[in-house]
Coordinates of C-alpha atoms and ligand atoms in Angstrom, one line a residue:
X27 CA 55.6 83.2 73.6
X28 CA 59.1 83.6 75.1
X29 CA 60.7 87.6 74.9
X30 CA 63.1 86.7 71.8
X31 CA 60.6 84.8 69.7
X32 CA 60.6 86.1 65.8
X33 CA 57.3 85.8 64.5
X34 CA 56.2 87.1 60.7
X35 CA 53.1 89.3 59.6
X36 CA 51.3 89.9 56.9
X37 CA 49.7 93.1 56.8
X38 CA 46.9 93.9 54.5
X39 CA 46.7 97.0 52.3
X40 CA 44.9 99.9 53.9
X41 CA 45.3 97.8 57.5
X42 CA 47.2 98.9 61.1
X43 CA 49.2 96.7 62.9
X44 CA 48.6 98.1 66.9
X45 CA 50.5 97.1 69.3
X46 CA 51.1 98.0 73.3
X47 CA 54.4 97.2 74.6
X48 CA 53.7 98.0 78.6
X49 CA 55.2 100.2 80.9
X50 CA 57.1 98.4 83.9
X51 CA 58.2 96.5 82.1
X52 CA 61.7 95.2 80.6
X53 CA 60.2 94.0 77.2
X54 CA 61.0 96.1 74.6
X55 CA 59.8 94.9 71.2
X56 CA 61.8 94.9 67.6
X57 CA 59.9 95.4 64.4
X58 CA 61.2 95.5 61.3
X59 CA 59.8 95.3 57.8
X60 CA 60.8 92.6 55.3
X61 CA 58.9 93.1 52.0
X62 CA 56.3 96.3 50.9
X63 CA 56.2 99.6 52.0
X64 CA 54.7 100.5 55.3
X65 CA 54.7 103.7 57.5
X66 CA 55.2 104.6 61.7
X67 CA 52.4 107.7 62.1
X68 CA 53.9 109.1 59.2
X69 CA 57.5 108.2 59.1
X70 CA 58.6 105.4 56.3
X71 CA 60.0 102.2 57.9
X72 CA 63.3 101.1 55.8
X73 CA 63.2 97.9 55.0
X74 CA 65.1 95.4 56.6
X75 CA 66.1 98.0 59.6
X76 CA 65.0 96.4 63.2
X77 CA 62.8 99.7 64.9
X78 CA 62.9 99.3 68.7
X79 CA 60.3 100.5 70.7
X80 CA 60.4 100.5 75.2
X81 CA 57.1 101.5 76.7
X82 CA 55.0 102.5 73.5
X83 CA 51.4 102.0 72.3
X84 CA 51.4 102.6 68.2
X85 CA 50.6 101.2 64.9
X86 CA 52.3 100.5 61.8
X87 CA 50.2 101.0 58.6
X88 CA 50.5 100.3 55.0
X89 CA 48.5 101.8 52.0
X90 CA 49.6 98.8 49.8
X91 CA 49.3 95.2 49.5
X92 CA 52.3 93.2 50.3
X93 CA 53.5 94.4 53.5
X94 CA 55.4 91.9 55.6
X95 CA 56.8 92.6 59.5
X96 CA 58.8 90.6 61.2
X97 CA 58.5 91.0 65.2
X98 CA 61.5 90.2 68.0
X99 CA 59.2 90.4 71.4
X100 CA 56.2 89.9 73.1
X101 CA 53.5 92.2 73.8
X102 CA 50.0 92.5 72.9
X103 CA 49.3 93.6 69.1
X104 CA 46.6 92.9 66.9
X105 CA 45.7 93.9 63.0
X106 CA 43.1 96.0 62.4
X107 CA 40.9 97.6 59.4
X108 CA 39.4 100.8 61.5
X109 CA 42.2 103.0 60.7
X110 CA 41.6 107.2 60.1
X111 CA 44.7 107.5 58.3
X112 CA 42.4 107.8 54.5
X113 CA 40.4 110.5 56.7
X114 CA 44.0 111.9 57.8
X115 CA 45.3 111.8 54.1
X116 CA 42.4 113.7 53.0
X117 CA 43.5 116.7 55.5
X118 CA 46.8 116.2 54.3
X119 CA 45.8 117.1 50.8
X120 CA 43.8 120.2 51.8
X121 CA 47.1 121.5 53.6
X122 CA 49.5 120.8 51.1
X123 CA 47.3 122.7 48.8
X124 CA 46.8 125.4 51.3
X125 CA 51.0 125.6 51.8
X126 CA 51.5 125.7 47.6
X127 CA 48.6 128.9 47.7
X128 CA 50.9 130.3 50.6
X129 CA 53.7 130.1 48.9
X130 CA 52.8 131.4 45.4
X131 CA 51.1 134.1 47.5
X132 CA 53.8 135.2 49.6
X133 CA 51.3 134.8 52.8
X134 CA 51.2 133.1 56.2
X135 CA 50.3 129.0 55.4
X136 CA 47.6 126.9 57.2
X137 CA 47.3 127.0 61.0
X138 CA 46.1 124.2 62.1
X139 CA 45.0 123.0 65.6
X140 CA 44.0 119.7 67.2
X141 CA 41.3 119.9 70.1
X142 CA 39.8 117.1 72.2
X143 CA 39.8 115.4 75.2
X144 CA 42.7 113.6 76.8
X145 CA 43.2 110.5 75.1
X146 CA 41.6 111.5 72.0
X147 CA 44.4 111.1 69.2
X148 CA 45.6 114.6 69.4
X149 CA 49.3 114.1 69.9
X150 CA 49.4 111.0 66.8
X151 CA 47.5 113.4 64.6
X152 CA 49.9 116.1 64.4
X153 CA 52.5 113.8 64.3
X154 CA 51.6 112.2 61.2
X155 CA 50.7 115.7 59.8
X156 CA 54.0 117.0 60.6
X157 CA 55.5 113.4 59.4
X158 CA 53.7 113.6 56.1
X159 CA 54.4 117.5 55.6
X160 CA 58.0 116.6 56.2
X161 CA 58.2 114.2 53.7
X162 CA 57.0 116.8 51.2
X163 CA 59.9 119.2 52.2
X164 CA 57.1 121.5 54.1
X165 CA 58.9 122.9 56.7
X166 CA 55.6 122.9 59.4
X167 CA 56.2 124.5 63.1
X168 CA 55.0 122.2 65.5
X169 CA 53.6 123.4 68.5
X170 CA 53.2 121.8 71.4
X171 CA 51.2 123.9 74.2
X172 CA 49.8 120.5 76.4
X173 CA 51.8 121.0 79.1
X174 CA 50.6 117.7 80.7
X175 CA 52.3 115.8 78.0
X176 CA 54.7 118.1 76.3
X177 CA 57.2 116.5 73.8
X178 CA 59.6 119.0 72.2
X179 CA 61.9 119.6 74.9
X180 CA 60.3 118.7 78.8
X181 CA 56.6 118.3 79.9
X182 CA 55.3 121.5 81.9
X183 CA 56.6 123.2 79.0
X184 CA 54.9 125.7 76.3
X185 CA 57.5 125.0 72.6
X186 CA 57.7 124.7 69.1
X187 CA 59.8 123.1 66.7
X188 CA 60.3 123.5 63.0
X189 CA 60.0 119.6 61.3
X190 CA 62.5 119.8 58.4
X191 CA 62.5 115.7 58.9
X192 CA 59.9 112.8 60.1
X193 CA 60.3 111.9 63.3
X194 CA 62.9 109.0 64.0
X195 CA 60.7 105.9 64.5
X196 CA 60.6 104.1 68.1
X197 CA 60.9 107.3 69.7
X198 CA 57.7 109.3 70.8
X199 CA 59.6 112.5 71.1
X200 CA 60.5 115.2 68.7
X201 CA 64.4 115.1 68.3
X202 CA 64.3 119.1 68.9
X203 CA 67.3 121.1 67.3
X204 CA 66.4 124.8 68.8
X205 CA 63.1 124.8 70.3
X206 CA 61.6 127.7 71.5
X207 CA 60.3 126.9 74.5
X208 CA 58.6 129.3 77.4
X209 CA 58.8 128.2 81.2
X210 CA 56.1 127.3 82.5
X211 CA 57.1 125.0 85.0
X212 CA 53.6 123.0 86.3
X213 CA 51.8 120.0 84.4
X214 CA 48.6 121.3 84.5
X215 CA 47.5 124.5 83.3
X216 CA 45.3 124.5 85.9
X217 CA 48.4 125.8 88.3
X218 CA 48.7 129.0 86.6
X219 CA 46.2 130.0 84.1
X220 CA 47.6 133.9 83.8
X221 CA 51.2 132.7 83.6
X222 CA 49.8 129.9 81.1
X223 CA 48.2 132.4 78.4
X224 CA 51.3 134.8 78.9
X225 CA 53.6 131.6 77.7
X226 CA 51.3 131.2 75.0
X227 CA 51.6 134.5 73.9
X228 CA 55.3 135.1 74.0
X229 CA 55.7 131.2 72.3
X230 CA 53.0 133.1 69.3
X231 CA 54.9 136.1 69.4
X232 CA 58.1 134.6 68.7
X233 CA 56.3 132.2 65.8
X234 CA 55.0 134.8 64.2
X235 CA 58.0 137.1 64.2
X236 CA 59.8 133.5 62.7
X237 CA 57.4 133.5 60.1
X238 CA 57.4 137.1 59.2
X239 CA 61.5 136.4 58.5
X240 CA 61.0 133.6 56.4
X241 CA 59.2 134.2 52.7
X242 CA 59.7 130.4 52.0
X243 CA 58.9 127.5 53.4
X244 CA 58.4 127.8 56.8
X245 CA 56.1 130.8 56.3
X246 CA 53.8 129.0 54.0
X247 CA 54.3 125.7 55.6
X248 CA 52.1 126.8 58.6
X249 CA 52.0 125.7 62.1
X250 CA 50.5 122.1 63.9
X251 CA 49.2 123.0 66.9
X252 CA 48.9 120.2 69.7
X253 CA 46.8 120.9 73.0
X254 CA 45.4 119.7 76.1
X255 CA 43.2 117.5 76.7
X256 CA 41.2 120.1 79.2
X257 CA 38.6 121.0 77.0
X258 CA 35.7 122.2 79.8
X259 CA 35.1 125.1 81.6
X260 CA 38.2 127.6 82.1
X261 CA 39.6 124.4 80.1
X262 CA 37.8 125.6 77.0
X263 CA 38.3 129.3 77.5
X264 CA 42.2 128.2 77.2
X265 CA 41.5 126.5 73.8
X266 CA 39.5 130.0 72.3
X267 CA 42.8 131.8 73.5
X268 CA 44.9 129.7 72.1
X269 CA 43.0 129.5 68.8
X270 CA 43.0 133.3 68.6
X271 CA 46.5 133.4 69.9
X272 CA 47.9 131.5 67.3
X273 CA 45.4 132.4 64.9
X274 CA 44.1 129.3 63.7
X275 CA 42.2 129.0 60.4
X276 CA 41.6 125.2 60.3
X277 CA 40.4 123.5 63.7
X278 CA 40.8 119.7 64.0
X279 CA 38.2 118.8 66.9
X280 CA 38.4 114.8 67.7
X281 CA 36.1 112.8 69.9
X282 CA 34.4 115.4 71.4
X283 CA 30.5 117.1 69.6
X284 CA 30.0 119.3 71.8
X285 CA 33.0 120.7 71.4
X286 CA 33.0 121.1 67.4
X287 CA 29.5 122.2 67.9
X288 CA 30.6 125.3 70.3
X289 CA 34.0 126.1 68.1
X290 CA 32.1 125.8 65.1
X291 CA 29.4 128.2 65.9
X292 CA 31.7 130.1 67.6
X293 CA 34.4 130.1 64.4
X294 CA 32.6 128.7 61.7
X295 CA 31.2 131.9 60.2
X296 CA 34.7 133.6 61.0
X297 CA 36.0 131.8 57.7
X298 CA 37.9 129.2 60.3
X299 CA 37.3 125.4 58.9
X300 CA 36.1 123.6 61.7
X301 CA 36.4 120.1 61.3
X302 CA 35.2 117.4 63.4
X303 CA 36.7 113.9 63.2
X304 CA 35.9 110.7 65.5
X305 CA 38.6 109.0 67.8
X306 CA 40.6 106.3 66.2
X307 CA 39.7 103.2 68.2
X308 CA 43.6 102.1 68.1
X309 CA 43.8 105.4 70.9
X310 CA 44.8 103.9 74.0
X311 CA 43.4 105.5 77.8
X312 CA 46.2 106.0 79.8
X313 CA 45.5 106.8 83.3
X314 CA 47.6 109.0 86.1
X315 CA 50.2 106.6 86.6
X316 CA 51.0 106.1 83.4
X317 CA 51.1 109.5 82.5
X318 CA 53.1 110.2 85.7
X319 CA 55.7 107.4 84.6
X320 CA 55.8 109.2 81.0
X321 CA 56.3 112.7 82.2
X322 CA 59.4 110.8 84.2
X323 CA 60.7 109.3 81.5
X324 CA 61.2 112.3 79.1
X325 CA 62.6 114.6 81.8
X326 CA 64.9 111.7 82.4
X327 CA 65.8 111.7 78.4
X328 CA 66.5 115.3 78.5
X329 CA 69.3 114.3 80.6
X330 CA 70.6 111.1 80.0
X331 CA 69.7 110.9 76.4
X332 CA 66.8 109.0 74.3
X333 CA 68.9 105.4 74.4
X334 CA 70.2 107.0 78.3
X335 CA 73.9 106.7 77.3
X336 CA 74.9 109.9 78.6
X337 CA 75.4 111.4 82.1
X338 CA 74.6 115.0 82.6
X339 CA 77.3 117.1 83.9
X340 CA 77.4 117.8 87.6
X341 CA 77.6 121.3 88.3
X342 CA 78.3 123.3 91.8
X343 CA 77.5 126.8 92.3
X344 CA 77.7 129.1 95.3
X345 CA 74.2 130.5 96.1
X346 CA 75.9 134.0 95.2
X347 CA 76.0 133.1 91.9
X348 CA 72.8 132.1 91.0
X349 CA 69.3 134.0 91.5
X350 CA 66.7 131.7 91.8
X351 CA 63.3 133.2 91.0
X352 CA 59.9 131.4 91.9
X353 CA 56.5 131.8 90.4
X354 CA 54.3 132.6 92.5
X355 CA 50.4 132.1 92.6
X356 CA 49.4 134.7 90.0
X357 CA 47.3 137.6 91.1
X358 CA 44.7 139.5 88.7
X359 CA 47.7 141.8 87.6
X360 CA 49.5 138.6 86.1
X361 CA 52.2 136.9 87.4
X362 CA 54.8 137.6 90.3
X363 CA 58.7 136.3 90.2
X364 CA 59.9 135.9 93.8
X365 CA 63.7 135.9 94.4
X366 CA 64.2 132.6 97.1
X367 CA 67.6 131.3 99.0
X368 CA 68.2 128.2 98.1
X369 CA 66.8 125.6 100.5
X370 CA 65.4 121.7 101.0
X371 CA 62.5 123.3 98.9
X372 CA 64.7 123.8 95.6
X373 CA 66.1 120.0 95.9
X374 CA 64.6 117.7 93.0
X375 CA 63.3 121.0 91.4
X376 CA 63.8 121.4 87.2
X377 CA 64.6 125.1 86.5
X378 CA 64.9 126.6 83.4
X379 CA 67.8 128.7 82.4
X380 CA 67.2 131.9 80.4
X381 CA 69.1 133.1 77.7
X382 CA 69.7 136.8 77.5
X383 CA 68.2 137.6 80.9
X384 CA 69.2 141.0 82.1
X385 CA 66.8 141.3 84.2
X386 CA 63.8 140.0 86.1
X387 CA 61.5 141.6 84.0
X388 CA 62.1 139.9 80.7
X389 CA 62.9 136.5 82.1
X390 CA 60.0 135.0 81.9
X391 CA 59.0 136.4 78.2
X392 CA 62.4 135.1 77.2
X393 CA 63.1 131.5 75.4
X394 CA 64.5 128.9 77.3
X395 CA 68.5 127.8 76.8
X396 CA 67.7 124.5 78.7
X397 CA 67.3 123.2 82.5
X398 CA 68.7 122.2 85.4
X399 CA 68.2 119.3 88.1
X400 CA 68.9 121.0 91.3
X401 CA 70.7 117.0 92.8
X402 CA 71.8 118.6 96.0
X403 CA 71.3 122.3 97.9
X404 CA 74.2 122.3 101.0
X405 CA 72.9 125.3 103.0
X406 CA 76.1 125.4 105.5
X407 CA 78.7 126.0 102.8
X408 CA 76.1 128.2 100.7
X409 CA 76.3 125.4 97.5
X410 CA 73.9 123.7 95.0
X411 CA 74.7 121.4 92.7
X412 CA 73.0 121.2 89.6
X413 CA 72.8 117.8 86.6
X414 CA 72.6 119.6 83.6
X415 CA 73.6 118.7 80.0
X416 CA 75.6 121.1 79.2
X417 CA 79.4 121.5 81.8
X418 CA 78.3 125.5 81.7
X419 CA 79.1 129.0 82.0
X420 CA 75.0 129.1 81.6
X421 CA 73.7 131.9 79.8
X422 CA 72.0 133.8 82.1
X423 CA 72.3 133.3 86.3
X424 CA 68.2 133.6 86.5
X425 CA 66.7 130.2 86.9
X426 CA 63.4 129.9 87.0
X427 CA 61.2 127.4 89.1
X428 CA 57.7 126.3 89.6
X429 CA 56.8 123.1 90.9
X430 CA 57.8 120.7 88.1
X431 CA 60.1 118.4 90.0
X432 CA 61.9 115.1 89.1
X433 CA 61.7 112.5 91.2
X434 CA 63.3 109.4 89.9
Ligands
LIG518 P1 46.5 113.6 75.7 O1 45.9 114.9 75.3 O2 45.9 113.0 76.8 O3 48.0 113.8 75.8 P2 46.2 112.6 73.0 O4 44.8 113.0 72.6 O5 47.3 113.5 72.5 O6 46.3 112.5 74.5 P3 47.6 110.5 71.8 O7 48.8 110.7 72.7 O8 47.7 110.9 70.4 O9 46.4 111.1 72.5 O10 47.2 108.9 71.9 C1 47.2 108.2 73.1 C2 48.0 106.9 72.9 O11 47.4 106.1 71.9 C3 49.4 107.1 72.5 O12 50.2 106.2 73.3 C4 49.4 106.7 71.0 O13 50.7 106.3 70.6 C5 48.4 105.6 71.0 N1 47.8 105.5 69.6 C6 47.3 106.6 68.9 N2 46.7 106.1 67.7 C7 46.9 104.7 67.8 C8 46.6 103.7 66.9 N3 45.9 103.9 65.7 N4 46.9 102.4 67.2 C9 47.5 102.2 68.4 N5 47.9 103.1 69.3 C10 47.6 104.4 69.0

C-alpha cells in the first residue's frame, strides 16, 4: 500500500479501530469520518474533517452502527471488539452522578485517580474521562503528576489543567491555557523523592485553594488524577501519598491485583471506592527509546509549537542578571536550592521560570510562568542565551534547574 492510498472502513457498532502510526518515521496518517458518529478517546470526530495524527498509537470507536472512516496513509491498524469503553461509560455515569450530588450539595466533587503499571491505559483513561466530562460542561481538573510522561505543559513536570473542552484530536497533549505546574525538573521520581512529594503538595495546595474559590463547576466537577507507572516499593509509597495528598475518594487501579488488593484493604473500609479494572488489550508497550523520543518531542512542541510553525525567541542575558538555582540531592531535611555560575553544565538544560519569586525560599513552592532552553552559555563575555517562547522581561530572574535537558 503506497503512503497516499485512500482506503474505506466500516466500523461496527460497539467496535475500535486501532491503529499504530510509528515513530521514525515520516508517515503520518489522515482519518476522517464519512457517515455515523464515532469518537477519539472521548473527543467527537466531525464528519468529513481529515484528523492527522504523526507518531501515535490510538483507536477510534463508535457506539452505533453505521460508522464509515476513510484513511489517507499506511500504518498498521486493525478493528477490534475487546474495547473497555462500556466498562469506561459505566464510571462515567457514577461521576456524573457524583458531580450533580456535588453540586446540589455545595461540596468538593469526585476525586478520582488512575494507578497501574507503566503501560497500563492510565494516561487514555483519564483522557476519555476528562473528554467525556467535557462534553457534559463538567469543568474536571486534570492532574498530571507522572513525570516520566507528563502532558500538560513539559515532562519532568508535576501540573493540572482545568478541561472546559475535549481534547483536539490528533494531538496527544492537553492544549493547556494556565496550568499550574510545579518544577520538578527529572523524569523519574526516583531522582528526588522529598522534592517530588513537596511538588505534589504545593500542586494539591494550589487545587484545593482553586476549588474552595469556585462553588460551581469546577468544585463539584472534581479532579482526574494521572500517575506513574512506579507502582513498587518507594514507588507505591508515592501512590498512598499522592492518594492522601489529593484526597482521593474513587481509586481506578488497572492491570495490576496486587495492587487493588493492597489499596483496597488499605482504603476500602476508609469509604474510598477502589475499583479494579483489566488493561485494554489495544494498550501498546512502549519501551525506553520510545519514551525517550516522546519526552523529546513535547519539549520540542513547547517551543516550536504542536504543527512546529513557530521559532522560540532567542534571548541573551548577562550572568548578572539571572540567578540560576540548582536542586540538589535532597537531604532528610528536604530539599536544597544551590545558586551556580553559569557554565558548560547549564548548556542544553530546561529551566523553569518562577512567577512572583522574591526570594529563594518560595521559589520552588511557586507555580511555574514557563521555561527556558539554555542554546548557548559564553563564559568570557559573562552571557547565556536562552529559546524561550515568550521575547521576555521574565517574571522572576530565579530559574530553576535539575537535570531535565533537551537534546535534539
Ligand atoms: P505510562 O504510565 O507508561 O505513561 P499509561 O498507563 O498511561 O502509560 P497510556 O499512555 O494510556 O498508558 O497507553 C499506552 C499507549 O497505548 C498510548 O500510546 C495510547 O495511545 C495507546 N492506547 C491506549 N489505549 C488504546 C487502544 N484501545 N487502542 C490502541 N492504542 C491504545
Amino acid at each position: 500500500m503506497s503512503d497516499e492510498s485512500k482506503i474505506k472502513i466500516e466500523l461496527p457498532k460497539e467496535h475500535e479501530f486501532r491503529f499504530d502510526v510509528p515513530q521514525n518515521s515520516t508517515i503520518s496518517l489522515k482519518q476522517q469520518l464519512v457517515e455515523g458518529t464515532a469518537e477519539y478517546f472521548g473527543t467527537e470526530l466531525a464528519l468529513g474533517v481529515a484528523y492527522q495524527f504523526d507518531n501515535e498509537k490510538g483507536a477510534i470507536f463508535t457506539w452505533y452502527p453505521g460508522c464509515v472512516l476513510e484513511l489517507v496513509g499506511n500504518c498498521k491498524h486493525y478493528i477490534s471488539s475487546e474495547t473497555m469503553m462500556k466498562e469506561y461509560l459505566n464510571i462515567h455515569n457514577i461521576l456524573q452522578q457524583n458531580r450533580t450530588t456535588a453540586l446540589n450539595e455545595k461540596k468538593r466533587g469526585p476525586r478520582v485517580m488512575m494507578v497501574g503499571p507503566t503501560d497500563a491505559g492510565k494516561s487514555t483513561l483519564s483522557r476519555i474521562l476528562c473528554n467525556w466530562a467535557a462534553r457534559r460542561g463538567s469543568q474536571t481538573i486534570f492532574v498530571d503528576v507522572d513525570v516520566g510522561q507528563g502532558s500538560i505543559t513539559i515532562p519532568g513536570m508535576v501540573a493540572a489543567q482545568e478541561m472546559t473542552q475535549p481534547t483536539p484530536i490528533g494531538r496527544v497533549e492537553y492544549t493547556a491555557s494556565n496550568p499550574l505546574s510545579y518544577f520538578y525538573g527529572a523524569v523519574t521520581p526516583s531522582e528526588n523523592i522529598p522534592l517530588y512529594k513537596n511538588q505534589v503538595e504545593n500542586l494539591a495546595r494550589d487545587i484545593d485553594a482553586r476549588c474552595d474559590d469556585n462553588e460551581g463547576a469546577v468544585r463539584s466537577s472534581g479532579l482526574i488524577v494521572n500517575t506513574c507507572g512506579w507502582v513498587e516499593g518507594p514507588g507505591y509509597q508515592l501512590i498512598l501519598h499522592a492518594i492522601d495528598t489529593f484526597k482521593c475518594d474513587i481509586l481506578l487501579v488497572i492491570g495490576h491485583p496486587q495492587v487493588y488488593e493492597d489499596l483496597n484493604r488499605t482504603y476500602g473500609s476508609r469509604g474510598v471506592n477502589v475499583i479494579q479494572l483489566p488493561r485494554s488489550s489495544g494498550v501498546s508497550k512502549r519501551d525506553q527509546g520510545y519514551r525517550r523520543k516522546a519526552r523529546t518531542e513535547k519539549i520540542k512542541h513547547y517551543f516550536h509549537g504542536l504543527s512546529e510553525d513557530l521559532t522560540p525567541h532567542t534571548v541573551t542575558l548577562d550572568f548578572k542578571d539571572v540567578v540560576i538555582l540548582k536542586v540538589t540531592p535532597s537531604t532528610q531535611k528536604g530539599t536544597r536550592l544551590m545558586e551556580i555560575t553559569p557554565s558548560g553544565e547549564v548548556t542544553h538544560c530546561i529551566l523553569g521560570v518562577t512567577y512572583h519569586a522574591t526570594s529563594m525560599e518560595n521559589v520552588l513552592s511557586n507555580n511555574l510562568a514557563g521555561f527556558l532552553y539554555v542554546s548557548e552559555v559564553n563564559v568570557e563575555k559573562q552571557k547565556i542565551t536562552f529559546s524561550s517562547p515568550s521575547p521576555g522581561p521574565f517574571p522572576s530572574s530565579y530559574l530553576l534547574m535539575n537535570s531535565l535537558r533537551w537534546l535534539k
